[in-house]
Short mmCIF file of C-alpha atoms in Angstrom, two decimals:
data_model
loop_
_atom_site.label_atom_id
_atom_site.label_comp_id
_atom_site.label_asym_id
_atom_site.label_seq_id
_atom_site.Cartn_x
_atom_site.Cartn_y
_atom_site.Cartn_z
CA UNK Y 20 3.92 -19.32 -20.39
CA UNK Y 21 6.88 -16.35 -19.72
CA UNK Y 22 5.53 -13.25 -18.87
CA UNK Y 23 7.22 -12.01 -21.74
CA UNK Y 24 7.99 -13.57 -24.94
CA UNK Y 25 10.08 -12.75 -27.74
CA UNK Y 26 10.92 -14.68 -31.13
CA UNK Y 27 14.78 -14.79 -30.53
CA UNK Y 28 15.23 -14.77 -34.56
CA UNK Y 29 18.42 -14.07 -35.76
CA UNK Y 30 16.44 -11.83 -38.54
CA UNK Y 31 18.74 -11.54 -41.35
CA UNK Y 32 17.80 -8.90 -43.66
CA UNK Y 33 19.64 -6.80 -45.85
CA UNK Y 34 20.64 -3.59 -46.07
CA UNK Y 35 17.31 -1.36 -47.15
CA UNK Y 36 15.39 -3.49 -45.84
CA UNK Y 37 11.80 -3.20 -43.42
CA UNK Y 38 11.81 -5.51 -40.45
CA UNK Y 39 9.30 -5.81 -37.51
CA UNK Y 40 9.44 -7.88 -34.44
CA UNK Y 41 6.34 -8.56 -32.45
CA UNK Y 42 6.77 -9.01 -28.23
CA UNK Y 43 3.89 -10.71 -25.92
CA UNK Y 44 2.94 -10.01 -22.64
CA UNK Y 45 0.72 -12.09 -20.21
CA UNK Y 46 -0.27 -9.73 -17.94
CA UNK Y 47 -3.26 -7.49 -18.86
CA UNK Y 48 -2.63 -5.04 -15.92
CA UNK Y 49 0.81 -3.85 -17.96
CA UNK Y 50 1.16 -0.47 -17.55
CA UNK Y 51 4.58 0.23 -19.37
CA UNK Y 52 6.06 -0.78 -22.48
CA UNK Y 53 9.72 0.40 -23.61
CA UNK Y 54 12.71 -1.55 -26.36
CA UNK Y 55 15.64 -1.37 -25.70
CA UNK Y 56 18.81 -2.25 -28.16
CA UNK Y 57 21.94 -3.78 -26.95
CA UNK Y 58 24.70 -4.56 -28.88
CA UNK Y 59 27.29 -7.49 -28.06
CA UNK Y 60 29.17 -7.36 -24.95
CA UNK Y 61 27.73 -3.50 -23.95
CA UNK Y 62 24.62 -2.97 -21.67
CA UNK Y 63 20.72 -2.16 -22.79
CA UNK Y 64 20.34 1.09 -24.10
CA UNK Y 65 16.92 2.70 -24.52
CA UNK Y 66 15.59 2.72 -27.68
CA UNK Y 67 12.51 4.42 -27.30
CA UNK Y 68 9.42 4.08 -25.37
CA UNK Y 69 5.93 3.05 -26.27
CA UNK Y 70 2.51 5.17 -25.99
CA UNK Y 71 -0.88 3.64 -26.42
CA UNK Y 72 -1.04 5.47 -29.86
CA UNK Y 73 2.05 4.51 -31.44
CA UNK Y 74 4.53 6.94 -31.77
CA UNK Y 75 7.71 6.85 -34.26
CA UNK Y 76 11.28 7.92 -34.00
CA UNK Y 77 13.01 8.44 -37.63
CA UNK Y 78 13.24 4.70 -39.02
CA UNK Y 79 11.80 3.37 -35.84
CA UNK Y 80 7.81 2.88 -34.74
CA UNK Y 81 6.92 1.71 -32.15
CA UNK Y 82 2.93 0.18 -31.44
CA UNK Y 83 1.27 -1.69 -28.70
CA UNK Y 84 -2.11 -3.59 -29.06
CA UNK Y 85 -3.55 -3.58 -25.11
CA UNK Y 86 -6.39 -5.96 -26.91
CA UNK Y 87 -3.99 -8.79 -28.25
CA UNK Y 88 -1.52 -7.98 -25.48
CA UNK Y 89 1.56 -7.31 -27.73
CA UNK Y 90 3.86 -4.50 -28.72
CA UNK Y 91 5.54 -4.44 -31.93
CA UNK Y 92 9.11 -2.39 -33.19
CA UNK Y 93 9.30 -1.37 -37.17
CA UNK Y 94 12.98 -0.40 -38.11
CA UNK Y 95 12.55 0.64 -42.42
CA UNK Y 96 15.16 1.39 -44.31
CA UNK Y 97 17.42 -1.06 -42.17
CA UNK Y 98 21.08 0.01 -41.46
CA UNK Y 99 23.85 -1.81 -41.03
CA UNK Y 100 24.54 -0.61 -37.72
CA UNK Y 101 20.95 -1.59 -36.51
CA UNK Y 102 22.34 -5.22 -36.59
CA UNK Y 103 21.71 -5.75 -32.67
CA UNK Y 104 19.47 -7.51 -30.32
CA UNK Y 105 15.91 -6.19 -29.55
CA UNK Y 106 14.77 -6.20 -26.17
CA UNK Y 107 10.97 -5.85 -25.18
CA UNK Y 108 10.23 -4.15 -21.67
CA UNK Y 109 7.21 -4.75 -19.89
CA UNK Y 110 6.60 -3.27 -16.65
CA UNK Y 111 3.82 -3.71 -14.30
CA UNK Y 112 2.76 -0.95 -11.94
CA UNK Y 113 0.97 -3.00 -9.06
CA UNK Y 114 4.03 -5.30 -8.51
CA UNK Y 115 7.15 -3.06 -9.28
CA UNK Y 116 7.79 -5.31 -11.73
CA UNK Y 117 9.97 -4.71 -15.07
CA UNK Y 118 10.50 -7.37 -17.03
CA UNK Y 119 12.74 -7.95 -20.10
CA UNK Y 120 12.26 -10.44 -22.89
CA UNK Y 121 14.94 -12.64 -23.69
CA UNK Y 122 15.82 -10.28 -26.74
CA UNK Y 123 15.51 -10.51 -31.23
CA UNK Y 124 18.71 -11.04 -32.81
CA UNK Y 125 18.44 -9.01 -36.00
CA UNK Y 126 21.40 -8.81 -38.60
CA UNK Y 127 21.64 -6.41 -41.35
CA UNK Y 128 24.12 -7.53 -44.39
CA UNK Y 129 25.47 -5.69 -46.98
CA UNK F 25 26.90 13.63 -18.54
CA UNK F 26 28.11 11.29 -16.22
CA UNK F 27 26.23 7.74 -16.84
CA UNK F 28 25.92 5.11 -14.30
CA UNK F 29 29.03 4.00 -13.09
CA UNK F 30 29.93 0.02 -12.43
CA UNK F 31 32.97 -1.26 -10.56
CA UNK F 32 34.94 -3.71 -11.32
CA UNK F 33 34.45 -3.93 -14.95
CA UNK F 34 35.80 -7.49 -14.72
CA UNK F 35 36.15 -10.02 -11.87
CA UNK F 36 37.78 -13.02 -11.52
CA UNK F 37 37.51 -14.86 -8.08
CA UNK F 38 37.44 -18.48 -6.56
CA UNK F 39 34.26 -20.47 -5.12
CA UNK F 40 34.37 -19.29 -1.86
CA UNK F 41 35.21 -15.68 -2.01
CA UNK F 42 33.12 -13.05 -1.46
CA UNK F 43 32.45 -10.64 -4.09
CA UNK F 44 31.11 -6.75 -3.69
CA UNK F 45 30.15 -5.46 -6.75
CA UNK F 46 29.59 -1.23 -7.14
CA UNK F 47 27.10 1.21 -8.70
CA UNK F 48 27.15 4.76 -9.01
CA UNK F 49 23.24 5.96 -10.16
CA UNK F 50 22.84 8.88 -12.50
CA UNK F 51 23.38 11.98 -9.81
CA UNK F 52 19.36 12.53 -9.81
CA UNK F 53 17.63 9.93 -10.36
CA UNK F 54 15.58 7.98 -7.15
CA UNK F 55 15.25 4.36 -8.69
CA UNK F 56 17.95 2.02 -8.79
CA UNK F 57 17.75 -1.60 -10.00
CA UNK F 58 20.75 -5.06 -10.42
CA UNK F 59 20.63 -7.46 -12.79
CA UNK F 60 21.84 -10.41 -13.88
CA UNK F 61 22.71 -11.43 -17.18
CA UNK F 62 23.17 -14.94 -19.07
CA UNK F 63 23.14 -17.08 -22.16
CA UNK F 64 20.84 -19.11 -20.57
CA UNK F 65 18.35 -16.86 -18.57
CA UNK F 66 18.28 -13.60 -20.50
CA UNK F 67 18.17 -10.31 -18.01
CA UNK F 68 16.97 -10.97 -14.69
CA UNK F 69 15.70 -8.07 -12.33
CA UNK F 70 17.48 -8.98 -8.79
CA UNK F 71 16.77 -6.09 -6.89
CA UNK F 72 14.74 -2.78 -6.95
CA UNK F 73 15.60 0.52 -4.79
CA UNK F 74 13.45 3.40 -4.49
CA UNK F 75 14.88 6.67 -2.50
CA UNK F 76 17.17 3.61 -1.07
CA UNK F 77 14.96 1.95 0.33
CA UNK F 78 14.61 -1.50 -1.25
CA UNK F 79 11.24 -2.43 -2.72
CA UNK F 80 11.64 -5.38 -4.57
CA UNK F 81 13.99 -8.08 -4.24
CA UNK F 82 12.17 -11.11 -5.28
CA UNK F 83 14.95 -11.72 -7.74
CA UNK F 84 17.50 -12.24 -5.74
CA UNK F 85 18.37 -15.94 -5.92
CA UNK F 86 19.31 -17.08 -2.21
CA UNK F 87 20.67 -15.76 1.02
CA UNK F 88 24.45 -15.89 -0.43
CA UNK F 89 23.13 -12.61 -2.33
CA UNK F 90 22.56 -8.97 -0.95
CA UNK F 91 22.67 -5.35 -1.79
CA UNK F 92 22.57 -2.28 0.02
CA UNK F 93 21.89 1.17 -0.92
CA UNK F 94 23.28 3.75 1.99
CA UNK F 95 22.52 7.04 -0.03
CA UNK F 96 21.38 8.08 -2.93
CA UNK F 97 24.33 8.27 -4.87
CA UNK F 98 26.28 4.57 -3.99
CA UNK F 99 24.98 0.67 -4.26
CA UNK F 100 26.64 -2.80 -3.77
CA UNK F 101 25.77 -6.23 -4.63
CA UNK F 102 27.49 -8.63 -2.43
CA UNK F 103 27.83 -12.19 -3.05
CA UNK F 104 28.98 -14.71 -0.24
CA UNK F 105 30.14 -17.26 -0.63
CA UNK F 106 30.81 -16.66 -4.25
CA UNK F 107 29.62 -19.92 -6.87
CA UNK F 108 30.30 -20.64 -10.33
CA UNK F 109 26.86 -20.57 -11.12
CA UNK F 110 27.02 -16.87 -10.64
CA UNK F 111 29.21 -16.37 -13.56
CA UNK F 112 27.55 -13.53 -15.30
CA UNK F 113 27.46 -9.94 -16.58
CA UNK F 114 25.87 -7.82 -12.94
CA UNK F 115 24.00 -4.64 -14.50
CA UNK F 116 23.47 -1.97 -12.24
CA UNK F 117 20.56 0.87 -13.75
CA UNK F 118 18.62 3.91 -12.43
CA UNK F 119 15.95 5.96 -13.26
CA UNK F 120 14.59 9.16 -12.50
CA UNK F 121 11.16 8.04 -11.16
CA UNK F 122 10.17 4.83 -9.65
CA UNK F 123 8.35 2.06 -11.68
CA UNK F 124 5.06 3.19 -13.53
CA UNK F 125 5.62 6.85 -13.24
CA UNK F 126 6.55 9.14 -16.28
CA UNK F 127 10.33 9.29 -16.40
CA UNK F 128 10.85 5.38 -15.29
CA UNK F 129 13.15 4.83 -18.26
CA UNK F 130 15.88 3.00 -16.94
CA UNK F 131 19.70 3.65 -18.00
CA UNK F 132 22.24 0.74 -17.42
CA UNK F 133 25.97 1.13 -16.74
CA UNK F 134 28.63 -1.00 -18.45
CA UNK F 135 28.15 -3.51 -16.22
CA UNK F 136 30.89 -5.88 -14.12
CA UNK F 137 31.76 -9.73 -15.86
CA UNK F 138 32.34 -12.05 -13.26
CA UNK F 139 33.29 -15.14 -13.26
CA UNK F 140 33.74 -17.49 -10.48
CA UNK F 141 36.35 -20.48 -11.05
#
């Protein structure tokens, strides 16, 4: 099993539209969780981080479930421009570790 | 602000040549991390420095790879003798604090596409 694991998609949704990807980790001892967006050909850029309680940035929330070991990423009102891929961030304190997921395609049509 | 800063942008050698690869960190920040990108196997963390001193580099493939840090403010990635299996996109990130602290977001620079013929 990866450490982390992503649905690769491509989500196709259309413009308006609410869209959630889901991201698992393996290891319990996780300490902290981030997404990232990057765009084609261009490197990660932070998206936003996330906090045991959730926390939300405009059209963007972000969650993470410690019990079931996943974080999750909302986008509403889904923008053209959003169309990117979604990269989960998992890092682990004890090991230096950060690991990315292999990324969710998502592609917002007109 | 100046981000992090990657040269070359693009590289094209032979199998055989050695290949140095540069990073500039955010002016700053302590942490400083290469990766490697591909189709095949996603974003790879190859090395991790802390105050320059490297912490982590599990995920650097083999012996043909190595990196350096001599201050805080410049980083290579060497690769010798180059491969085409290297072909890929090198990031090169930093952050402000190392791993696990508050402020550990990472920022990456453009990045440098090499390809090895």
């Amino acid at each position: 099993r990866k450490e982390v694991e992503q649905d690769p998609g491509p989500f196709n949704v259309p413009e308006g539209a609410t869209v959630a990807f889901n991201c698992t980790y393996s290891n319990s001892a996780s300490q902290s969780f981030f997404w990232y967006r990057q765009d084609c050909r261009k490197e990660p850029k932070l998206l936003m981080s996330v906090y045991s309680s959730g926390n939300e940035d405009g059209r963007f929330t972000a969650q993470l479930n410690r019990a079931s070991q996943y974080i999750s990423l909302l986008i509403r009102d889904s923008k053209l421009s959003d169309s990117a891929t979604y990269l989960c961030v998992v890092k682990n304190t004890g090991g230096f570790k950060t690991i990315f997921g292999a990324g969710t395609r998502l592609f917002v049509k007109a | 602000d100046a981000g992090v800063i990657q040269s070359p942008r693009h590289e094209v050698t032979e199998m055989g040549q050695e290949v140095t690869l540069r990073c500039k960190p955010i002016s700053g920040h302590n942490s400083l991390f290469w990766y490697r990108q591909t189709m095949m196997r996603g974003l790879e963390l190859l090395i991790y420095f802390n105050n320059n001193v490297p912490i982590d580099d599990s995920g650097m493939p083999e012996d043909r790879f190595s990196a350096k840090m001599p201050n805080a403010s410049f980083s290579t990635l060497k690769i010798q003798p180059s491969e085409p299996r290297d072909s890929a996109v090198y990031f090169c990130a930093s952050s402000l604090r190392p791993v696990g602290l508050a402020g550990d977001e990472q920022y990456f620079g453009p990045g440098t596409r090499l390809t090895v013929t």
